[in-house]
Amino acid sequence: MKINHSIMFLGITFLLLSSCNSVDRVLHPNNYIPRDTPLEKEYIHDTIRISNDQGKLINSNIAGFTPTKQLVFTSIGQTFNIKPGQSFEIVAENIDFSNTTFDIETNEATGEIKLKLVDKDFSKVKLEYKCQTILRTGIDFVPKIELADGLDPEQIVVTPVFDDNCKRIGFQIRYGSEERGCRKEAQEILDKFRNCSKNTSMNNSKNGNKTKGSLRLNGKKSLYRKLGIPIK
């Protein structure tokens, strides 16, 4: 009987390990593709300080806010709401940022900012109310968008997001247009998009180059850039 129990235990263990391996192959197929070069991963070893300044995410090292708590992100799907006036240290522990990034959503009614760690390739952007606006950085494609049941019909507006140097760093996805009352939520991103698009067009025409810049994050690899916060 002891031998049978051992065999049964080994069999169950093998099945569990096989199932886990199969699931991991589906979720992370690139890890199992035969390759001639090592698999590259991007780990950011930053501890940064951020604050919610009346509905805007800012670098609290510059603003002079004092963090009172630390947020440690360790896995995809983790979410946290930052209330106006709150300051935190942000730590990413063993997170591969070649596959992940943050969704940043501001609630214009309350001023709260929701941070969510997402898979860049597979996590959908879910829109649940009019004028909801979500910023996703570090992507060069429009992510899949899912609408909550029972929403009134509105436009889905997708706007490229630029940093202060007019480098495109991602997309803003919004449920509702300026014409339908979402001007406040859209204004800053739209203004920067228009200014940078104008400058890019002028530079391209002068240089005879029609190719636009990459949407991937360039320069210093930092959590500030993943959160769409300018690096001073």
XYZ file of N, CA and C in Angstrom:
696
model
N 0.824 -1.206 0.000
C 0.000 0.000 0.000
C 0.857 1.255 0.000
N 1.960 1.231 0.762
C 2.846 2.398 0.818
C 3.417 2.705 -0.556
N 3.761 1.610 -1.290
C 4.328 1.808 -2.620
C 3.279 2.420 -3.548
N 2.055 1.936 -3.454
C 0.983 2.479 -4.287
C 0.729 3.951 -3.991
N 0.760 4.302 -2.692
C 0.558 5.699 -2.319
C 1.674 6.573 -2.877
N 2.898 6.048 -2.850
C 4.044 6.809 -3.376
C 3.904 7.015 -4.874
N 3.495 5.937 -5.549
C 3.321 6.037 -7.003
C 2.214 7.034 -7.329
N 1.126 6.967 -6.557
C 0.012 7.885 -6.780
C 0.450 9.322 -6.546
N 1.214 9.544 -5.469
C 1.702 10.892 -5.147
C 2.588 11.443 -6.265
N 3.492 10.594 -6.778
C 4.378 11.017 -7.858
C 3.585 11.320 -9.125
N 2.549 10.492 -9.377
C 1.726 10.718 -10.566
C 0.980 12.031 -10.496
N 0.385 12.328 -9.335
C -0.348 13.583 -9.162
C 0.592 14.768 -9.291
N 1.764 14.652 -8.672
C 2.758 15.729 -8.747
C 3.162 15.993 -10.186
N 3.368 14.908 -10.948
C 3.746 15.054 -12.360
C 2.650 15.763 -13.152
N 1.384 15.366 -12.907
C 0.268 15.992 -13.616
C 0.152 17.472 -13.283
N 0.324 17.808 -12.008
C 0.238 19.216 -11.597
C 1.329 20.041 -12.244
N 2.545 19.501 -12.235
C 3.668 20.213 -12.844
C 3.467 20.361 -14.346
N 2.945 19.309 -14.981
C 2.694 19.363 -16.423
C 1.645 20.412 -16.746
N 0.575 20.474 -15.917
C -0.487 21.455 -16.147
C 0.040 22.864 -15.989
N 0.822 23.087 -14.931
C 1.389 24.422 -14.701
C 2.286 24.832 -15.859
N 3.067 23.850 -16.357
C 3.963 24.129 -17.475
C 3.176 24.489 -18.719
N 2.057 23.781 -18.964
C 1.229 24.060 -20.138
C 0.616 25.445 -20.059
N 0.111 25.801 -18.872
C -0.482 27.128 -18.688
C 0.562 28.212 -18.910
N 1.761 27.991 -18.376
C 2.818 28.987 -18.535
C 3.211 29.140 -19.999
N 3.181 28.033 -20.759
C 3.497 28.106 -22.186
C 2.481 28.961 -22.940
N 1.205 28.868 -22.522
C 0.164 29.663 -23.162
C 0.311 31.139 -22.821
N 0.584 31.435 -21.539
C 0.672 32.822 -21.085
C 1.966 33.496 -21.502
N 3.045 32.722 -21.598
C 4.349 33.310 -21.935
C 5.033 32.478 -23.025
N 4.473 32.460 -24.241
C 5.014 31.611 -25.308
C 6.442 31.957 -25.701
N 6.821 33.241 -25.563
C 8.171 33.648 -25.963
C 9.253 32.966 -25.126
N 8.889 32.543 -23.915
C 9.876 31.883 -23.055
C 10.245 30.494 -23.576
N 9.434 29.950 -24.501
C 9.643 28.579 -24.962
C 10.002 28.503 -26.448
N 10.200 29.650 -27.091
C 10.583 29.664 -28.504
C 12.071 29.366 -28.622
N 12.439 28.364 -29.454
C 13.873 28.102 -29.656
C 14.561 29.349 -30.201
N 15.684 29.712 -29.622
C 16.351 30.942 -30.047
C 17.866 30.760 -30.002
N 18.547 31.574 -30.828
C 20.013 31.523 -30.885
C 20.649 32.465 -29.875
N 19.853 33.390 -29.343
C 20.376 34.353 -28.377
C 19.604 34.229 -27.066
N 20.182 34.670 -25.968
C 19.482 34.570 -24.677
C 18.202 35.402 -24.670
N 17.217 34.964 -23.892
C 15.980 35.702 -23.711
C 16.268 36.958 -22.894
N 15.871 38.119 -23.425
C 16.125 39.380 -22.736
C 14.938 39.782 -21.880
N 15.230 40.198 -20.653
C 14.205 40.719 -19.763
C 14.671 42.067 -19.223
N 13.692 42.914 -18.876
C 14.019 44.254 -18.411
C 13.537 44.425 -16.970
N 14.499 44.485 -16.032
C 14.175 44.696 -14.634
C 14.599 46.096 -14.231
N 13.679 46.813 -13.618
C 13.969 48.181 -13.173
C 14.106 48.169 -11.658
N 15.284 48.512 -11.169
C 15.555 48.468 -9.741
C 15.469 49.873 -9.150
N 14.321 50.476 -9.350
C 14.084 51.821 -8.836
C 13.181 51.783 -7.617
N 13.425 52.668 -6.687
C 12.446 52.996 -5.652
C 12.159 54.470 -5.841
N 10.955 54.780 -6.284
C 10.637 56.161 -6.627
C 9.575 56.713 -5.680
N 9.438 58.019 -5.672
C 8.443 58.677 -4.835
C 7.454 59.428 -5.714
N 6.182 59.131 -5.506
C 5.138 59.778 -6.297
C 4.065 60.346 -5.369
N 3.317 61.327 -5.896
C 2.223 61.922 -5.143
C 1.048 62.170 -6.068
N -0.125 62.180 -5.479
C -1.339 62.554 -6.188
C -1.609 64.018 -5.887
N -1.279 64.878 -6.837
C -1.478 66.321 -6.673
C -2.798 66.715 -7.340
N -3.897 66.574 -6.592
C -5.230 66.944 -7.075
C -5.574 66.264 -8.399
N -5.338 64.957 -8.440
C -5.711 64.183 -9.617
C -4.624 64.058 -10.664
N -3.422 64.537 -10.370
C -2.296 64.417 -11.295
C -1.141 63.725 -10.600
N -0.592 62.694 -11.246
C 0.523 61.944 -10.686
C 1.816 62.715 -10.916
N 2.557 63.006 -9.830
C 3.777 63.804 -9.947
C 4.923 63.151 -9.186
N 6.120 63.601 -9.515
C 7.342 63.182 -8.829
C 7.434 63.949 -7.516
N 7.268 63.254 -6.384
C 7.240 63.956 -5.101
C 8.631 64.356 -4.619
N 9.684 63.805 -5.239
C 11.041 64.289 -4.909
C 11.191 65.744 -5.316
N 10.565 66.089 -6.452
C 10.648 67.462 -6.948
C 9.665 68.352 -6.198
N 8.458 67.821 -5.963
C 7.396 68.643 -5.377
C 7.559 68.859 -3.881
N 8.372 68.029 -3.222
C 8.587 68.223 -1.800
C 7.621 67.484 -0.900
N 6.801 66.561 -1.468
C 5.896 65.756 -0.654
C 6.703 64.696 0.103
N 6.236 64.292 1.262
C 6.901 63.259 2.053
C 6.073 61.983 2.051
N 6.584 60.899 1.450
C 5.833 59.638 1.435
C 5.620 59.098 2.840
N 4.450 58.509 3.063
C 4.139 57.919 4.359
C 4.053 56.396 4.291
N 3.938 55.846 3.064
C 3.833 54.404 2.900
C 4.608 53.971 1.663
N 4.832 52.667 1.570
C 5.520 52.090 0.414
C 4.608 51.073 -0.256
N 4.505 51.150 -1.580
C 3.753 50.175 -2.364
C 4.734 49.276 -3.102
N 4.624 47.977 -2.909
C 5.510 47.019 -3.563
C 4.678 46.192 -4.541
N 4.903 46.396 -5.837
C 4.208 45.627 -6.877
C 5.017 44.378 -7.201
N 4.353 43.219 -7.139
C 5.049 41.953 -7.348
C 4.445 41.093 -8.448
N 3.189 41.375 -8.871
C 2.571 40.504 -9.868
C 1.507 41.252 -10.665
N 1.254 40.760 -11.865
C 0.274 41.360 -12.771
C -1.123 41.333 -12.147
N -1.857 42.429 -12.324
C -3.210 42.517 -11.816
C -3.334 43.288 -10.517
N -2.209 43.515 -9.827
C -2.266 44.263 -8.576
C -2.675 45.711 -8.843
N -3.592 46.216 -8.001
C -4.184 47.537 -8.188
C -4.145 48.312 -6.883
N -3.936 49.626 -6.986
C -3.992 50.469 -5.787
C -4.518 51.840 -6.157
N -5.389 52.396 -5.301
C -5.924 53.740 -5.482
C -5.193 54.734 -4.589
N -4.729 55.823 -5.189
C -4.028 56.874 -4.451
C -4.948 58.089 -4.367
N -5.284 58.489 -3.156
C -6.181 59.627 -2.955
C -5.420 60.942 -3.111
N -6.128 62.031 -3.421
C -5.468 63.338 -3.538
C -4.707 63.689 -2.258
N -3.463 64.155 -2.448
C -2.629 64.538 -1.317
C -1.772 63.419 -0.759
N -2.040 62.162 -1.153
C -1.243 61.048 -0.642
C 0.065 60.906 -1.416
N 1.105 60.467 -0.707
C 2.420 60.241 -1.308
C 2.907 58.850 -0.934
N 3.545 58.187 -1.899
C 4.025 56.831 -1.673
C 5.389 56.624 -2.321
N 6.144 55.689 -1.753
C 7.280 55.117 -2.465
C 6.749 53.935 -3.267
N 7.217 53.807 -4.505
C 6.800 52.708 -5.374
C 8.008 51.798 -5.627
N 7.804 50.504 -5.411
C 8.857 49.517 -5.651
C 8.296 48.432 -6.560
N 9.052 48.044 -7.569
C 8.697 46.904 -8.423
C 9.679 45.781 -8.115
N 9.161 44.674 -7.616
C 10.021 43.585 -7.153
C 9.891 42.380 -8.085
N 10.994 42.040 -8.774
C 11.026 40.899 -9.701
C 9.980 41.001 -10.805
N 9.741 42.215 -11.287
C 8.806 42.440 -12.386
C 9.585 42.622 -13.684
N 9.238 41.838 -14.710
C 9.870 41.956 -16.022
C 9.114 43.007 -16.829
N 9.704 44.201 -16.980
C 9.016 45.298 -17.659
C 9.116 45.210 -19.177
N 9.752 44.165 -19.707
C 9.653 43.948 -21.148
C 8.279 43.389 -21.499
N 7.568 42.839 -20.497
C 6.234 42.282 -20.714
C 5.134 43.032 -19.974
N 5.484 43.917 -19.063
C 4.487 44.554 -18.207
C 4.615 46.075 -18.231
N 3.556 46.730 -17.773
C 3.569 48.178 -17.606
C 2.428 48.530 -16.657
N 2.141 49.828 -16.519
C 1.054 50.261 -15.656
C -0.083 50.864 -16.481
N -1.309 50.621 -16.036
C -2.454 51.407 -16.469
C -2.683 52.469 -15.399
N -2.796 53.736 -15.829
C -3.009 54.837 -14.901
C -4.357 55.471 -15.211
N -5.261 55.446 -14.235
C -6.609 55.978 -14.422
C -6.909 57.021 -13.350
N -7.373 58.193 -13.773
C -7.749 59.249 -12.835
C -9.261 59.401 -12.806
N -9.815 59.390 -11.610
C -11.246 59.640 -11.436
C -11.426 61.143 -11.269
N -11.986 61.794 -12.296
C -12.104 63.252 -12.265
C -13.048 63.737 -11.164
N -14.001 62.898 -10.769
C -14.959 63.304 -9.734
C -14.337 63.322 -8.345
N -13.472 62.338 -8.055
C -12.883 62.218 -6.713
C -11.422 62.642 -6.656
N -10.760 62.689 -7.828
C -9.335 63.007 -7.856
C -8.450 61.814 -7.543
N -9.042 60.641 -7.313
C -8.244 59.449 -7.032
C -7.548 58.955 -8.307
N -6.362 58.397 -8.139
C -5.607 57.816 -9.252
C -5.426 56.329 -8.984
N -5.850 55.515 -9.940
C -5.709 54.069 -9.786
C -4.521 53.580 -10.607
N -3.617 52.862 -9.961
C -2.483 52.231 -10.634
C -2.747 50.737 -10.721
N -2.531 50.180 -11.900
C -2.709 48.740 -12.075
C -1.556 48.189 -12.899
N -0.900 47.163 -12.388
C 0.180 46.507 -13.121
C -0.435 45.529 -14.112
N -0.096 45.668 -15.400
C -0.749 44.875 -16.444
C 0.269 44.222 -17.365
N -0.183 43.182 -18.041
C 0.581 42.548 -19.116
C 0.407 43.400 -20.368
N 1.504 43.847 -20.963
C 1.419 44.760 -22.113
C 0.723 44.120 -23.309
N 0.866 42.812 -23.472
C 0.338 42.150 -24.661
C -1.072 41.615 -24.468
N -1.398 41.134 -23.265
C -2.646 40.391 -23.079
C -3.692 41.094 -22.219
N -3.310 42.046 -21.382
C -4.291 42.702 -20.516
C -5.165 43.661 -21.320
N -6.482 43.522 -21.181
C -7.411 44.413 -21.874
C -7.603 45.698 -21.087
N -7.971 46.752 -21.790
C -8.408 47.990 -21.153
C -9.923 47.907 -21.044
N -10.440 47.930 -19.819
C -11.883 47.817 -19.625
C -12.472 49.188 -19.318
N -13.430 49.597 -20.143
C -14.094 50.894 -19.981
C -15.474 50.667 -19.367
N -15.753 51.413 -18.276
C -16.951 51.138 -17.498
C -17.874 52.341 -17.320
N -17.423 53.550 -17.694
C -18.293 54.720 -17.543
C -17.842 55.824 -18.502
N -18.766 56.762 -18.775
C -18.484 57.847 -19.705
C -17.332 58.706 -19.201
N -16.462 59.086 -20.118
C -15.293 59.935 -19.873
C -14.199 59.223 -19.077
N -14.347 57.919 -18.840
C -13.258 57.175 -18.192
C -12.025 57.242 -19.087
N -10.887 57.535 -18.485
C -9.655 57.731 -19.239
C -8.546 56.894 -18.625
N -7.893 56.076 -19.441
C -6.817 55.207 -18.969
C -5.574 55.443 -19.823
N -4.462 55.677 -19.155
C -3.174 55.850 -19.825
C -2.369 54.570 -19.679
N -1.904 54.033 -20.819
C -1.006 52.876 -20.791
C 0.271 53.243 -21.528
N 1.399 53.143 -20.848
C 2.686 53.523 -21.424
C 3.456 52.292 -21.903
N 4.525 52.558 -22.669
C 5.440 51.499 -23.067
C 4.891 50.546 -24.108
N 3.872 50.961 -24.875
C 3.304 50.091 -25.907
C 3.349 50.794 -27.257
N 3.459 50.018 -28.332
C 3.474 50.582 -29.680
C 2.281 50.084 -30.492
N 1.223 49.689 -29.800
C 0.004 49.226 -30.459
C -1.164 49.558 -29.536
N -2.364 49.664 -30.133
C -3.560 49.929 -29.335
C -3.995 48.613 -28.677
N -4.111 48.579 -27.344
C -4.488 47.330 -26.676
C -5.944 46.961 -26.945
N -6.290 45.715 -26.660
C -7.677 45.293 -26.783
C -8.525 46.037 -25.759
N -9.719 46.450 -26.187
C -10.598 47.253 -25.330
C -11.902 46.498 -25.107
N -12.334 46.461 -23.853
C -13.570 45.784 -23.491
C -14.523 46.781 -22.838
N -15.787 46.763 -23.249
C -16.790 47.663 -22.680
C -17.659 46.916 -21.677
N -17.956 47.583 -20.560
C -18.846 46.999 -19.564
C -20.266 46.917 -20.121
N -21.034 46.001 -19.609
C -22.424 45.831 -20.069
C -23.263 47.050 -19.692
N -24.194 47.411 -20.583
C -25.164 48.443 -20.265
C -24.703 49.875 -20.447
N -23.533 50.094 -21.057
C -23.045 51.460 -21.261
C -23.826 52.152 -22.379
N -24.092 53.439 -22.203
C -24.659 54.221 -23.296
C -23.609 54.363 -24.394
N -24.029 54.359 -25.656
C -23.062 54.441 -26.755
C -22.258 55.747 -26.730
N -20.943 55.615 -26.776
C -20.036 56.754 -26.860
C -18.884 56.380 -27.795
N -18.164 57.399 -28.248
C -16.953 57.141 -29.024
C -15.848 56.624 -28.110
N -15.048 55.719 -28.652
C -13.811 55.332 -27.970
C -12.690 56.129 -28.627
N -12.067 57.013 -27.860
C -11.045 57.908 -28.391
C -9.674 57.418 -27.943
N -8.798 57.153 -28.916
C -7.439 56.689 -28.628
C -6.462 57.764 -29.084
N -5.662 58.288 -28.160
C -4.740 59.384 -28.457
C -3.307 58.987 -28.113
N -2.358 59.104 -29.059
C -0.948 58.868 -28.721
C -0.495 59.838 -27.636
N 0.332 59.357 -26.716
C 0.812 60.170 -25.592
C 2.282 60.493 -25.799
N 2.620 61.770 -25.618
C 3.996 62.238 -25.786
C 4.561 62.706 -24.446
N 5.879 62.534 -24.273
C 6.520 63.107 -23.087
C 6.929 64.545 -23.391
N 7.653 65.183 -22.467
C 8.010 66.594 -22.632
C 8.993 66.832 -23.778
N 9.636 65.748 -24.254
C 10.559 65.861 -25.388
C 9.915 65.418 -26.695
N 8.577 65.309 -26.672
C 7.803 64.892 -27.850
C 8.173 63.487 -28.327
N 8.562 62.630 -27.389
C 8.751 61.212 -27.682
C 7.466 60.492 -27.308
N 6.939 59.719 -28.238
C 5.699 59.005 -27.952
C 5.957 57.843 -27.001
N 5.157 57.759 -25.944
C 5.411 56.758 -24.900
C 4.232 55.806 -24.674
N 3.149 55.957 -25.410
C 2.023 55.062 -25.204
C 0.730 55.645 -25.746
N -0.394 55.208 -25.160
C -1.708 55.651 -25.611
C -2.607 56.001 -24.433
N -3.467 56.981 -24.671
C -4.566 57.265 -23.756
C -5.849 56.761 -24.407
N -6.614 55.963 -23.655
C -7.888 55.436 -24.155
C -9.015 56.058 -23.333
N -9.987 56.633 -24.024
C -11.066 57.339 -23.316
C -12.418 56.950 -23.903
N -13.428 56.823 -23.024
C -14.777 56.501 -23.481
C -15.597 57.787 -23.523
N -15.584 58.443 -24.676
C -16.313 59.698 -24.830
C -15.429 60.762 -25.451
N -16.021 61.616 -26.257
C -15.270 62.634 -26.991
C -15.374 64.000 -26.329
N -14.542 64.937 -26.803
C -14.624 66.331 -26.343
C -16.031 66.885 -26.576
N -16.560 66.604 -27.768
C -17.866 67.138 -28.144
C -18.997 66.613 -27.258
N -18.745 65.467 -26.612
C -19.770 64.856 -25.770
C -19.515 65.105 -24.284
N -18.684 66.140 -23.984
C -18.530 66.550 -22.600
C -17.319 66.037 -21.864
N -16.347 65.458 -22.554
C -15.163 64.912 -21.879
C -13.931 65.795 -22.071
N -14.131 67.063 -22.299
C -13.015 67.960 -22.594
C -12.011 68.033 -21.447
N -12.505 68.132 -20.216
C -11.611 68.259 -19.068
C -10.662 67.075 -18.970
N -11.196 65.862 -19.134
C -10.382 64.661 -19.022
C -9.343 64.559 -20.139
N -9.665 65.132 -21.297
C -8.816 64.931 -22.472
C -7.832 66.060 -22.717
N -8.049 67.242 -22.137
C -7.407 68.454 -22.611
C -5.883 68.407 -22.619
N -5.259 68.028 -21.498
C -3.794 68.094 -21.416
C -3.130 67.164 -22.428
N -3.613 65.930 -22.513
C -3.048 64.967 -23.461
C -3.251 65.438 -24.897
N -4.442 65.962 -25.189
C -4.736 66.431 -26.542
C -3.858 67.625 -26.926
N -3.671 68.558 -25.989
C -2.832 69.723 -26.276
C -1.406 69.305 -26.605
N -0.859 68.382 -25.810
C 0.515 67.925 -26.049
C 0.599 67.155 -27.366
N -0.436 66.342 -27.646
C -0.471 65.590 -28.898
C -0.456 66.536 -30.099
N -1.289 67.593 -30.048
C -1.362 68.545 -31.159
C -0.060 69.311 -31.331
N 0.513 69.759 -30.218
C 1.774 70.508 -30.300
C 2.905 69.638 -30.836
N 3.005 68.416 -30.307
C 4.083 67.535 -30.742
C 3.876 67.065 -32.172
N 2.627 66.825 -32.568
C 2.350 66.430 -33.952
C 2.750 67.535 -34.916
N 2.474 68.785 -34.534
C 2.842 69.927 -35.364
C 4.355 70.026 -35.504
N 5.057 69.883 -34.369
C 6.513 69.969 -34.394
C 7.127 68.819 -35.165
N 6.543 67.613 -34.990
C 7.048 66.451 -35.706
C 6.873 66.615 -37.207
N 5.723 67.140 -37.622
C 5.459 67.359 -39.047
C 6.438 68.355 -39.626
N 6.718 69.436 -38.862
C 7.657 70.444 -39.341
C 9.055 69.881 -39.467
N 9.469 69.107 -38.446
C 10.815 68.535 -38.483
C 10.950 67.526 -39.607
N 9.909 66.717 -39.801
C 9.968 65.713 -40.869
C 10.027 66.362 -42.242
N 9.278 67.463 -42.430
C 9.263 68.113 -43.736
C 10.607 68.780 -44.014
N 11.230 69.321 -42.955
C 12.539 69.950 -43.143
C 13.599 68.922 -43.488
N 13.503 67.743 -42.806
C 14.535 66.728 -42.997
C 14.207 65.773 -44.143
N 13.012 65.951 -44.711
C 12.619 65.047 -45.783
C 12.377 63.640 -45.300
N 12.043 63.489 -44.014
C 11.851 62.172 -43.424
C 10.410 62.031 -42.958
N 9.694 61.063 -43.495
C 8.295 60.891 -43.156
C 8.087 59.838 -42.070
N 9.174 59.239 -41.593
C 9.044 58.186 -40.598
C 8.917 58.784 -39.215
N 7.879 58.388 -38.488
C 7.673 58.903 -37.143
C 8.435 58.057 -36.144
N 8.667 58.640 -34.952
C 9.472 57.997 -33.937
C 8.795 56.788 -33.324
N 9.587 55.994 -32.621
C 9.085 54.788 -31.991
C 8.205 55.122 -30.803
N 7.260 54.228 -30.538
C 6.394 54.396 -29.375
C 7.008 53.761 -28.139
N 8.134 53.100 -28.298
C 8.749 52.452 -27.149
C 9.445 53.500 -26.278
N 9.533 53.173 -24.993
C 10.200 54.080 -24.074
C 11.690 54.105 -24.382
N 12.227 55.307 -24.505
C 13.650 55.457 -24.786
C 14.341 56.148 -23.618
N 15.679 56.164 -23.657
C 16.425 56.899 -22.645
C 16.483 56.139 -21.337
N 16.484 56.893 -20.242
C 16.628 56.318 -18.914
C 15.479 55.361 -18.605
N 15.818 54.145 -18.191
C 14.809 53.165 -17.816
C 14.432 53.429 -16.365
N 13.243 53.888 -16.146
C 12.823 54.279 -14.811
C 11.347 54.028 -14.619
N 10.958 53.779 -13.370
C 9.539 53.634 -13.070
C 8.793 54.930 -13.340
N 9.487 56.067 -13.237
C 8.823 57.338 -13.548
C 8.309 57.330 -14.988
N 9.113 56.810 -15.917
C 8.706 56.773 -17.315
C 7.549 55.790 -17.499
N 7.565 54.669 -16.767
C 6.472 53.704 -16.862
C 5.163 54.304 -16.378
N 5.254 55.280 -15.467
C 4.061 55.918 -14.919
C 3.738 57.222 -15.650
N 4.467 57.512 -16.725
C 4.178 58.702 -17.520
C 4.544 60.000 -16.843
N 5.474 59.943 -15.858
C 5.878 61.148 -15.126
C 7.189 61.659 -15.708
N 7.274 62.947 -16.062
C 8.509 63.493 -16.623
C 9.689 63.318 -15.679
N 10.847 63.006 -16.245
C 12.079 62.889 -15.474
C 12.855 64.184 -15.613
N 13.040 64.882 -14.520
C 13.750 66.162 -14.548
C 15.240 65.942 -14.313
